[in-house]
Amino acid sequence: MGLDITWAVDWVRRSADVIAEHRLELIKLDREIGDGDHGENMDRGFQAVLPKLDDLPAGSTPGDVLKLVATTLISTVGGAAGPLYGTAYLKGAGVAGSATSLDGRAIAAVLTAARDGIVLRGKAESGDKTMVDAWTPAVEAAEAAASNGSDVASVLDAAADAAAAGSDATIPLVARKGRASYLGERSAGHRDPGAQSSALLLRAAADAASAAAGA
């Protein structure tokens, strides 16, 4: 079973819900080591996507949904998150292409492209205390699960679990990129807000896949 447009739309709706639910948490995390606007910006961006979902033309694909998210986030989300997430969704959309359904290997490829887009845009690598620290283990877990023949829901579940662990792993790190790097050693002991929002979004993707599998 692959994931189609229904899953992609459900992922966006679940993403909007989970970001709204954790908006204050993300604001607090960003206030500790950044400028405090991550939760507000992400919430505004995903709320802006929701009404546009109803205007998707017939025959739209998962890639079309990802592109819609990308363009909306780029135009509405301030700070570093807009360009970073926008690039991630745009690169993912490019890999998804015009396929009407995505299997485990395709989803792993989409996540890889999204991560690579973030790296390209942000010039960060693992260990810098950024969202890359959630995305890279997620990609590695997804690729491993897909290579082992896991179904697509299990591929996304593995990615989401790895992203959550990656977010946890940012807490002791000293930031080497972004605004948090200005704090130097004082950035240690705080969770990176971008890694946390990434983990939330990937869990939303996995939950939407589980719901699709059970439908």
Coordinates of C-alpha atoms in Angstrom, one line a residue:
M1 CA 0.0 0.0 0.0
G2 CA 1.2 3.5 -0.9
L3 CA 0.4 6.9 0.5
D4 CA -1.8 9.1 -1.7
I5 CA -3.3 12.6 -1.7
T6 CA -5.5 11.7 1.2
W7 CA -2.5 11.0 3.4
A8 CA -0.7 14.1 2.2
V9 CA -3.7 16.4 3.1
D10 CA -4.2 14.6 6.4
W11 CA -0.5 15.1 7.2
V12 CA -0.8 18.8 6.7
R13 CA -4.0 19.0 8.8
R14 CA -2.3 17.0 11.6
S15 CA 0.8 19.2 11.3
A16 CA -1.3 22.3 11.8
D17 CA -2.9 20.8 14.8
V18 CA 0.3 19.6 16.5
I19 CA 2.1 22.9 15.9
A20 CA -0.9 24.8 17.3
E21 CA -0.9 22.5 20.3
H22 CA 2.8 23.0 20.9
R23 CA 3.0 26.6 19.9
L24 CA 3.8 27.9 23.4
E25 CA 6.3 25.2 24.0
L26 CA 8.1 26.1 20.8
I27 CA 8.0 29.8 21.7
K28 CA 9.5 29.0 25.1
L29 CA 12.3 26.8 23.6
D30 CA 13.2 29.5 21.1
R31 CA 13.1 32.2 23.7
E32 CA 15.7 30.3 25.7
I33 CA 18.3 30.2 22.8
G34 CA 16.8 32.2 20.0
D35 CA 14.5 35.2 19.4
G36 CA 11.3 33.5 20.6
D37 CA 9.3 33.6 17.4
H38 CA 9.5 30.0 16.2
G39 CA 6.2 28.7 17.6
E40 CA 4.3 31.8 16.5
N41 CA 5.8 31.7 13.0
M42 CA 5.2 28.0 12.5
D43 CA 1.7 28.2 13.7
R44 CA 0.9 31.1 11.4
G45 CA 2.4 29.3 8.4
F46 CA 0.5 26.0 8.8
Q47 CA -2.8 27.8 9.6
A48 CA -2.2 29.6 6.3
V49 CA -1.9 26.3 4.4
L50 CA -5.2 24.9 5.7
P51 CA -7.7 26.9 3.6
K52 CA -5.6 26.3 0.5
L53 CA -6.1 22.6 0.8
D54 CA -9.7 23.0 -0.2
D55 CA -8.7 24.6 -3.4
L56 CA -6.5 21.8 -4.7
P57 CA -7.6 20.8 -8.2
A58 CA -8.9 17.4 -8.9
G59 CA -6.1 15.0 -9.7
S60 CA -3.7 16.6 -7.4
T61 CA -0.8 14.4 -6.0
P62 CA 1.1 14.2 -2.8
G63 CA 3.9 16.2 -4.5
D64 CA 1.4 19.0 -5.2
V65 CA 0.5 19.2 -1.5
L66 CA 4.1 19.4 -0.5
K67 CA 4.7 22.2 -3.0
L68 CA 1.7 24.0 -1.7
V69 CA 3.1 23.8 1.8
A70 CA 6.5 24.9 0.6
T71 CA 5.2 28.1 -1.2
T72 CA 2.9 29.0 1.7
L73 CA 5.6 28.6 4.4
I74 CA 8.1 30.6 2.4
S75 CA 5.7 33.5 2.0
T76 CA 4.2 33.5 5.5
V77 CA 6.8 32.2 8.0
G78 CA 9.4 34.6 9.2
G79 CA 12.8 34.0 10.6
A80 CA 15.0 31.2 9.5
A81 CA 12.2 28.6 9.6
G82 CA 10.3 29.8 6.6
P83 CA 13.2 29.4 4.0
L84 CA 14.4 26.2 5.7
Y85 CA 11.1 24.4 5.9
G86 CA 10.0 25.8 2.6
T87 CA 13.1 24.4 0.9
A88 CA 12.6 21.1 2.6
Y89 CA 9.0 20.7 1.4
L90 CA 10.0 22.0 -2.1
K91 CA 12.8 19.5 -2.5
G92 CA 10.5 16.7 -1.2
A93 CA 7.9 17.7 -3.7
G94 CA 10.4 17.5 -6.5
V95 CA 11.3 13.9 -5.6
A96 CA 7.6 12.9 -5.2
G97 CA 7.0 14.3 -8.7
S98 CA 3.7 13.4 -10.3
A99 CA 3.3 10.1 -8.5
T100 CA -0.2 9.5 -7.2
S101 CA 1.0 7.1 -4.6
L102 CA 4.3 6.8 -2.6
D103 CA 5.7 3.6 -1.2
G104 CA 8.3 3.2 1.5
R105 CA 11.3 3.7 -0.7
A106 CA 9.7 6.8 -2.2
I107 CA 8.9 8.2 1.2
A108 CA 12.5 7.7 2.3
A109 CA 13.6 9.5 -0.8
V110 CA 11.3 12.4 -0.1
L111 CA 12.6 12.7 3.4
T112 CA 16.2 12.5 2.2
A113 CA 15.6 15.3 -0.3
A114 CA 13.9 17.4 2.4
R115 CA 16.9 17.0 4.7
D116 CA 19.3 17.7 1.9
G117 CA 17.4 20.9 1.2
I118 CA 17.7 22.0 4.8
V119 CA 21.4 21.3 4.8
L120 CA 21.9 23.2 1.5
R121 CA 19.9 26.2 2.7
G122 CA 21.2 26.3 6.3
K123 CA 24.7 25.1 5.8
A124 CA 24.4 23.0 9.0
E125 CA 25.4 19.5 9.7
S126 CA 24.7 16.9 12.5
G127 CA 26.0 18.1 15.9
D128 CA 25.4 21.8 15.2
K129 CA 22.3 21.8 17.3
T130 CA 19.8 22.5 14.6
M131 CA 16.8 20.8 12.9
V132 CA 19.4 18.7 11.0
D133 CA 19.9 16.8 14.2
A134 CA 16.4 15.5 14.0
W135 CA 16.2 15.1 10.2
T136 CA 19.4 13.1 9.7
P137 CA 18.6 10.3 12.0
A138 CA 15.0 10.3 10.7
V139 CA 16.4 9.9 7.1
E140 CA 18.7 7.1 8.2
A141 CA 16.0 5.3 10.0
A142 CA 13.6 5.6 7.0
E143 CA 16.2 4.4 4.6
A144 CA 17.0 1.4 6.8
A145 CA 13.3 0.5 7.2
A146 CA 12.6 0.9 3.5
S147 CA 15.6 -1.3 2.6
N148 CA 14.4 -4.0 5.0
G149 CA 11.1 -4.1 3.1
S150 CA 9.0 -2.4 5.8
D151 CA 5.6 -1.0 4.8
V152 CA 5.3 2.7 4.3
A153 CA 3.6 3.4 7.6
S154 CA 6.5 1.6 9.4
V155 CA 9.0 3.6 7.4
L156 CA 7.5 6.9 8.7
D157 CA 7.1 5.5 12.2
A158 CA 10.8 4.7 12.3
A159 CA 11.6 8.2 11.0
A160 CA 9.4 9.9 13.6
D161 CA 10.9 7.9 16.5
A162 CA 14.4 8.7 15.3
A163 CA 13.6 12.4 14.9
A164 CA 12.2 12.5 18.5
A165 CA 15.4 10.9 19.7
G166 CA 17.4 13.4 17.6
S167 CA 15.5 16.3 19.2
D168 CA 16.3 15.0 22.6
A169 CA 20.0 14.7 21.6
T170 CA 20.2 18.4 20.9
I171 CA 19.8 19.3 24.6
P172 CA 23.4 18.9 25.7
L173 CA 24.9 20.2 22.5
V174 CA 26.6 23.6 22.1
A175 CA 25.1 25.4 19.1
R176 CA 27.4 26.0 16.2
K177 CA 24.8 27.5 13.8
G178 CA 22.1 30.1 13.9
R179 CA 21.2 32.6 16.6
A180 CA 21.7 30.1 19.4
S181 CA 25.5 30.0 18.4
Y182 CA 25.8 33.5 19.8
L183 CA 25.3 32.0 23.3
G184 CA 28.3 29.7 23.0
E185 CA 28.5 27.3 26.0
R186 CA 25.3 28.8 27.4
S187 CA 23.3 27.1 24.6
A188 CA 24.0 23.7 26.2
G189 CA 21.2 22.3 28.3
H190 CA 18.4 23.6 26.0
R191 CA 16.5 21.7 23.3
D192 CA 16.7 23.1 19.8
P193 CA 13.3 24.4 18.8
G194 CA 13.7 23.6 15.1
A195 CA 14.6 20.0 15.9
Q196 CA 11.5 19.8 18.1
S197 CA 9.2 21.2 15.5
S198 CA 10.7 18.8 13.0
A199 CA 10.1 15.8 15.3
L200 CA 6.4 17.0 15.7
L201 CA 5.9 17.3 11.9
L202 CA 7.4 13.8 11.2
R203 CA 5.3 12.3 13.9
A204 CA 2.2 13.9 12.3
A205 CA 3.3 12.2 9.0
A206 CA 3.6 8.9 10.7
D207 CA 0.2 9.2 12.4
A208 CA -1.4 10.1 9.1
A209 CA 0.1 7.0 7.5
S210 CA -1.1 4.8 10.4
A211 CA -4.6 6.2 10.0
A212 CA -4.4 5.6 6.2
A213 CA -3.3 2.0 6.8
G214 CA -6.2 1.4 9.2
A215 CA -8.8 2.9 6.9

